[in-house]
Tab-separated table of C-alpha atoms and ligand atoms in Angstrom:
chain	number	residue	atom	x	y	z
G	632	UNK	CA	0.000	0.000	0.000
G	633	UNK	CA	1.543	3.178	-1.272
G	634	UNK	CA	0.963	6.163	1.091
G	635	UNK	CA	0.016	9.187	-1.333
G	636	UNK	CA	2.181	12.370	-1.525
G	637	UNK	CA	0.194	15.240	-2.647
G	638	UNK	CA	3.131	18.229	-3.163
G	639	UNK	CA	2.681	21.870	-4.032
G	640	UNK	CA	4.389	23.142	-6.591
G	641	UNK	CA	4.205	27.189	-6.135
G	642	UNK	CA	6.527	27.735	-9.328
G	643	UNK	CA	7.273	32.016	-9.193
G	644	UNK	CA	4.284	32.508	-7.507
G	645	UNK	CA	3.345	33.822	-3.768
G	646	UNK	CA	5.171	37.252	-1.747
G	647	UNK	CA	6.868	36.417	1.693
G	648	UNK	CA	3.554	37.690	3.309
G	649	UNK	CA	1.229	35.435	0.904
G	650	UNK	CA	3.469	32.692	0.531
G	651	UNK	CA	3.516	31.989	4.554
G	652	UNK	CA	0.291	32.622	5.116
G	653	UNK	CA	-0.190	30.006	2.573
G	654	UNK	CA	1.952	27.994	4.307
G	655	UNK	CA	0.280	28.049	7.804
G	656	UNK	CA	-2.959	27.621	6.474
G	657	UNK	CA	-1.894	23.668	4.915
G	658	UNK	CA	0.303	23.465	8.007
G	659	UNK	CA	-2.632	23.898	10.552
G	660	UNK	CA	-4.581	21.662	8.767
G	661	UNK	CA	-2.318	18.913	8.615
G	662	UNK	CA	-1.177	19.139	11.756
G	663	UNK	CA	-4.404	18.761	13.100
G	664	UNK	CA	-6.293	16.288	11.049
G	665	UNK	CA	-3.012	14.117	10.668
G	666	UNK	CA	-3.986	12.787	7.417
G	667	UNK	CA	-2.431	9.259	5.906
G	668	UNK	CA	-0.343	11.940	3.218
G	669	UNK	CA	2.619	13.154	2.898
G	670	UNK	CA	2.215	16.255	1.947
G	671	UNK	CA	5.059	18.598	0.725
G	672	UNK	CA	4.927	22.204	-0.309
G	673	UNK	CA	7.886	23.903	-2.678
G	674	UNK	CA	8.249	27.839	-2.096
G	675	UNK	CA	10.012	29.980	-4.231
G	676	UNK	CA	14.048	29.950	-3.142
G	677	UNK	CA	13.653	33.426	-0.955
G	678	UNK	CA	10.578	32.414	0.729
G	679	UNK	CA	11.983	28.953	2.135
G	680	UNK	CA	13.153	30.142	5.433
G	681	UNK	CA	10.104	31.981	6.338
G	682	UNK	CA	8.159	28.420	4.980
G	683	UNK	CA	10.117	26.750	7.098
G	684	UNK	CA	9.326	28.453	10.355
G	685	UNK	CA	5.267	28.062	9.009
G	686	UNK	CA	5.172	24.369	8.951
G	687	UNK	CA	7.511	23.575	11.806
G	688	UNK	CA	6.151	20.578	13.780
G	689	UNK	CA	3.132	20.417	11.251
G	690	UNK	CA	4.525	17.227	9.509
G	691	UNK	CA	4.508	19.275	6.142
G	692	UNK	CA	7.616	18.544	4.421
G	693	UNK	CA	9.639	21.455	2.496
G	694	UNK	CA	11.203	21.436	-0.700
G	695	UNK	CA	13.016	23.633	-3.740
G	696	UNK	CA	12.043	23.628	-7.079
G	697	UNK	CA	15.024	23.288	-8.274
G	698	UNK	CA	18.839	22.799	-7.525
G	699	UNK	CA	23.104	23.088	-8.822
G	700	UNK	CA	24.225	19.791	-8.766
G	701	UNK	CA	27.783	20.947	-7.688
G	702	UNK	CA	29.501	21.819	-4.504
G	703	UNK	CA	29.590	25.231	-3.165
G	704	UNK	CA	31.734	26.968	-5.690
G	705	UNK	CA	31.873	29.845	-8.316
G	706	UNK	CA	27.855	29.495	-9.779
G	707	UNK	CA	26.728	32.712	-9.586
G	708	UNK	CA	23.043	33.348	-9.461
G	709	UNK	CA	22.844	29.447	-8.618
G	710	UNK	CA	21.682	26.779	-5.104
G	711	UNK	CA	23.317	24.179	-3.982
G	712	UNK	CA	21.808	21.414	-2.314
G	713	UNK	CA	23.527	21.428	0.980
G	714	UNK	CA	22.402	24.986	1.039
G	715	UNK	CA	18.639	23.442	0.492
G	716	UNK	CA	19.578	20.792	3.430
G	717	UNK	CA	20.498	24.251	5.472
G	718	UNK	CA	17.529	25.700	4.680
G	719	UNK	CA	15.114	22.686	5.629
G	720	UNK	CA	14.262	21.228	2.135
G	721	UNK	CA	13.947	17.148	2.736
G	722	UNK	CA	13.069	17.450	-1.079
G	723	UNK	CA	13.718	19.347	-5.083
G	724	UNK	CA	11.718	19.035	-7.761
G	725	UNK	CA	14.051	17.816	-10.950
G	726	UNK	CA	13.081	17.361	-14.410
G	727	UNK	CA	9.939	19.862	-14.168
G	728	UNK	CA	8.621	20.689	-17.818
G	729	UNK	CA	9.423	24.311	-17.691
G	730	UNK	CA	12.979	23.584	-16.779
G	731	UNK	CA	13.206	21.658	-19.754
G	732	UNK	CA	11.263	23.944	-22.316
G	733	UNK	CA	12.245	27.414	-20.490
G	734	UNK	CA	15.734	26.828	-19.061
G	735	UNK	CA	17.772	24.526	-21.044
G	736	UNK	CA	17.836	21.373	-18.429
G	737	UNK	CA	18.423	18.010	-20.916
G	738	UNK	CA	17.979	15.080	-19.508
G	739	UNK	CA	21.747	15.156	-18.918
G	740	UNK	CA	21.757	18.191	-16.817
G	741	UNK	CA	18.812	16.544	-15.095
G	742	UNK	CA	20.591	13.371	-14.630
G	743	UNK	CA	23.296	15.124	-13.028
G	744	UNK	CA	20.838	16.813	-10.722
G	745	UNK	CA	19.336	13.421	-9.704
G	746	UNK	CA	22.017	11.550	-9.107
G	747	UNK	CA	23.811	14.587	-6.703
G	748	UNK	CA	20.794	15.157	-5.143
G	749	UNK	CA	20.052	11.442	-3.740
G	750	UNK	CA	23.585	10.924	-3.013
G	751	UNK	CA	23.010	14.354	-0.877
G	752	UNK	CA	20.067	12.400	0.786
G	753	UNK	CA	17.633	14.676	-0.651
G	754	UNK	CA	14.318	13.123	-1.779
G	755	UNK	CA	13.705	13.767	-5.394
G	756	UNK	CA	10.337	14.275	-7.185
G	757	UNK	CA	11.640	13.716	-10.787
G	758	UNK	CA	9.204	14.852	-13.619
G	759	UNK	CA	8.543	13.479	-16.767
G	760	UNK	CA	5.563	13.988	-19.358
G	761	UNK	CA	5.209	14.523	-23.192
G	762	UNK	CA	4.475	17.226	-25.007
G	763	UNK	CA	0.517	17.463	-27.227
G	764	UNK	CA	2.168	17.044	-30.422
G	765	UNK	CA	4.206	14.141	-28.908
G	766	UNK	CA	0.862	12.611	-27.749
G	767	UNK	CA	-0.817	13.313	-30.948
G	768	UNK	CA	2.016	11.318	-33.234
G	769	UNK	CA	1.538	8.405	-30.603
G	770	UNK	CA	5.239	8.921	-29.115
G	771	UNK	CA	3.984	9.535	-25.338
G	772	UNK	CA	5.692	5.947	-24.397
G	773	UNK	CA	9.013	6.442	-26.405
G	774	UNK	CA	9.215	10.186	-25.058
G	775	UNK	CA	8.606	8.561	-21.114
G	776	UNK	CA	10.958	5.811	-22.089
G	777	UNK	CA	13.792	8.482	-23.099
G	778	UNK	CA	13.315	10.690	-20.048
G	779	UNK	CA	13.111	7.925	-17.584
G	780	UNK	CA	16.152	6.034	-19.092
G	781	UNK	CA	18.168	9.451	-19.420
G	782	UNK	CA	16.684	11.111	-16.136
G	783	UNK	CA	17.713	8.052	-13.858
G	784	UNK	CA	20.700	6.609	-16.041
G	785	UNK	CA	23.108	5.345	-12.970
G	786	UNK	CA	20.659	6.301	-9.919
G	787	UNK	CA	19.533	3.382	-7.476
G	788	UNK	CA	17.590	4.859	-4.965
G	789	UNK	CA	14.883	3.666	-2.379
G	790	UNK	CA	11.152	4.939	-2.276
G	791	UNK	CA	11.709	7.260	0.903
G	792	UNK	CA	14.009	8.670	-1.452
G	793	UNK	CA	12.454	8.935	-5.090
G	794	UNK	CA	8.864	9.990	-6.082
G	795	UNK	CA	8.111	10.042	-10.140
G	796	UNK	CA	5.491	12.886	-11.441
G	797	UNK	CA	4.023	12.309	-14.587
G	798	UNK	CA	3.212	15.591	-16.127
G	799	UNK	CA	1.690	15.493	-19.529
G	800	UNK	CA	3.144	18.911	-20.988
G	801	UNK	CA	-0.359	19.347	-22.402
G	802	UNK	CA	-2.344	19.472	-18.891
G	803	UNK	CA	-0.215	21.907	-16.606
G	804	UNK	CA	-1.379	25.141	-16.515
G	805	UNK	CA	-3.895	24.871	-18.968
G	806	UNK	CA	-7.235	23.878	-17.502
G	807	UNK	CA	-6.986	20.618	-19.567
G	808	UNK	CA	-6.638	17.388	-17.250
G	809	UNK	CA	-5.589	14.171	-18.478
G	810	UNK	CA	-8.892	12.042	-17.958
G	811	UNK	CA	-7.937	9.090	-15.600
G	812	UNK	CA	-7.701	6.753	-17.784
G	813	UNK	CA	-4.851	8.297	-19.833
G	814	UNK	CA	-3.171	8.974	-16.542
G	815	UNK	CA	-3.295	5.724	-14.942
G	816	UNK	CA	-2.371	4.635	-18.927
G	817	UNK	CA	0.845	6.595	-18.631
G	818	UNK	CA	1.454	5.754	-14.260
G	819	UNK	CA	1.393	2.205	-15.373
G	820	UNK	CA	3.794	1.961	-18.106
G	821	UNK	CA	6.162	3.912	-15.931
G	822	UNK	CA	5.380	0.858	-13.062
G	823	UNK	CA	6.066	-1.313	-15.623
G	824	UNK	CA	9.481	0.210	-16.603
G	825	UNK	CA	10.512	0.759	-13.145
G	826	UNK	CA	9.982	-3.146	-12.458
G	827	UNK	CA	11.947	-3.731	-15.558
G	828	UNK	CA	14.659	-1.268	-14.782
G	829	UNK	CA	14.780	-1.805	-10.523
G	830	UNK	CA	12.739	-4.785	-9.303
G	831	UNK	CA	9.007	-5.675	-8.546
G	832	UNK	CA	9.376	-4.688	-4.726
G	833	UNK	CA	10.828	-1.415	-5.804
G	834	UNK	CA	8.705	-0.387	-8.489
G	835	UNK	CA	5.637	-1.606	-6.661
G	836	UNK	CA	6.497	0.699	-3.206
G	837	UNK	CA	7.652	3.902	-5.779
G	838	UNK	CA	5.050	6.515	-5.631
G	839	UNK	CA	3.936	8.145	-9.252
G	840	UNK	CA	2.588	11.023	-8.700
G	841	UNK	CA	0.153	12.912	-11.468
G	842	UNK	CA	0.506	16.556	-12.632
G	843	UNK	CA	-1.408	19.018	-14.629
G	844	UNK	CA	-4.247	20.714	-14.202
G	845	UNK	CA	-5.578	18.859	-10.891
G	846	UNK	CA	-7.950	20.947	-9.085
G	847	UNK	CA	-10.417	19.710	-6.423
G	848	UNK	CA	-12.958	18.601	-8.629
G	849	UNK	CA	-10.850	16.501	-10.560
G	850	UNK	CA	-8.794	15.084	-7.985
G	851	UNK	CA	-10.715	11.945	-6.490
G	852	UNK	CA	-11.057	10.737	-9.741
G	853	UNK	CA	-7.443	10.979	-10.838
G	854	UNK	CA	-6.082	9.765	-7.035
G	855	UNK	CA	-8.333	6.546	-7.339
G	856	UNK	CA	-6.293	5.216	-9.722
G	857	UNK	CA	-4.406	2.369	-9.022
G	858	UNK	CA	-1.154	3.840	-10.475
G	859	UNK	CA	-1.826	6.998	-9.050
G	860	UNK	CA	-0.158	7.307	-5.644
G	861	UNK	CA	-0.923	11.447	-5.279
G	862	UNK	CA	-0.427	14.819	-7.487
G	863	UNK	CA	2.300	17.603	-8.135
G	864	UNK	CA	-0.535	20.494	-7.858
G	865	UNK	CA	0.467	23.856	-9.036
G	866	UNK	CA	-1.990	26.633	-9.561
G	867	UNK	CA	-4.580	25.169	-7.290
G	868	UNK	CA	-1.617	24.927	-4.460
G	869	UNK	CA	-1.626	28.638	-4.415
G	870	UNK	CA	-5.160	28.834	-2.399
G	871	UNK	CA	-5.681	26.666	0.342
G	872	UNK	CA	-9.504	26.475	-0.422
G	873	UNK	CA	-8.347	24.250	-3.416
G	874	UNK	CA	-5.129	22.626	-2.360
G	875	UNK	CA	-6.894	21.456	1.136
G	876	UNK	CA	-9.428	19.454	-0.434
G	877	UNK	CA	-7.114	17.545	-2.966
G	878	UNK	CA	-5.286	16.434	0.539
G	879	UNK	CA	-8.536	15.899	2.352
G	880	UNK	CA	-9.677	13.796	-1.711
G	881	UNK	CA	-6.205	11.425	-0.974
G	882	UNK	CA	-6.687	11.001	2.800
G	883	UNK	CA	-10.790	9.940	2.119
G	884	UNK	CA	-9.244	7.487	-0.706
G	885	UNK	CA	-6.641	6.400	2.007
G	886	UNK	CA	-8.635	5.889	4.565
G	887	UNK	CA	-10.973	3.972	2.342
G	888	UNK	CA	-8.432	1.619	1.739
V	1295	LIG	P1	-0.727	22.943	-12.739
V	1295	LIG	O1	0.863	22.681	-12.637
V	1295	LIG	O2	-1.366	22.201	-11.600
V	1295	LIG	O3	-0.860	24.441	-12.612
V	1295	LIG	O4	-1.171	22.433	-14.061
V	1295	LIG	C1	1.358	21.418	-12.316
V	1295	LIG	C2	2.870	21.427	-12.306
V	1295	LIG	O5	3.470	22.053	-13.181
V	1295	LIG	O6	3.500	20.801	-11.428
């Protein structure tokens, strides 16, 4: 029984004053209804300190959207992940679409990031997904195949550690969902290549979680899939009103067994 992870991807979004108020609002919550989720939230790099000090004791874990895979060193304008670890992050976000489209990271670069990141005991949430046109010239498998391959080339890792989002391209930020059955389509051909590439106990505890476009509404439907084991939310994890009930959707599925 995988326990779901339901993570909140803020991308640029949220002021210091916004982004912990934010913050104590899915902290108070979770503290006090204790649900069976892990439940993450990933702050823009200034606001992670202030984050930090929100969810303290809540059980919420903290994470960065992104990371340097080197040490310490001459990167200007770039994070380590020791400096993460400093700040509280027990997670990054690697392989994230816009990374890919908007900031040059090739599955090389993200393979990089992976493999320093784990080997920093950070927990990773690495993202893959295809693009419409990709979809639409029946490539989604090959393009999950590539990224998976590429992303994790030389990584072992344990599920405490590693979390896999699939993100179609097509569904995040655009109001279009993947219906459930294309997503549990997708979550279970990535099971089926994580047996092949770690083993059947591995891929089986591995949580995959599902990305774009989940808003309350959508999310029971999407979480009761049997490859689904939670969601990387973005817009709707700007507003507690619509990031609390996706938690409170995955705890009621949970708890329902
Ligand atoms: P969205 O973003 O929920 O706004 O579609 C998801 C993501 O990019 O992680």
């Amino acid at each position: 029984m995988r326990r779901p992870f339901v993570a909140g991807n803020w991308k640029m979004n949220t002021t210091r004053e916004t982004g912990v108020a934010l913050a104590q609002a899915i902290a108070g919550e979770v503290k006090s209804t204790q649900p069976p989720v892990d439940v993450a939230v990933f702050p823009p790099f200034p606001y992670l300190l202030p984050v930090r000090d929100a969810i303290a004791g809540s059980g919420v874990w903290l994470g960065a959207q992104n990371a340097h895979p080197a040490a310490p060193g001459a990167f200007t304008g770039e994070i380590a992940l020791n400096m993460l670890q400093d700040c509280g992050c027990q997670w990054v976000i690697l392989g994230h679409s816009e990374r890919r489209q908007f900031f040059g990271d090739t599955d090389a670069v993200i393979n990089q990031k992976v493999q320093a990141a784990l080997a920093a005991k950070l927990g990773v949430i690495f993202c893959v997904g295809e693009l419409l046109s990709e979809r639409q010239s029946g490539k989604t498998e090959k393009v999950l195949e590539t990224q998976m391959s590429a992303g994790l080339a030389g990584v072992s890792a344990d599920a405490s550690q590693l979390v896999i989002a699939y993100e179609p391209v097509w569904a995040i930020g655009t109001g279009v969902t993947a219906t459930p059955d294309q997503a549990e389509a997708s979550h279970a051909f990535l099971r089926q290549w994580l047996t092949r590439r770690f083993n059947p106990g591995l891929a089986e505890s591995l949580r995959i979680q599902y990305g774009g476009s989940v808003k309350p509404d959508n999310a029971k439907e999407l979480l009761s899939q049997p490859n689904v084991d939670g969601a990387l939310v973005g817009g709707a994890s700007l507003k507690p009103e619509q990031f609390l009930p996706i938690i409170r959707a995955a705890a009621e599925l949970a708890q329902a067994g």
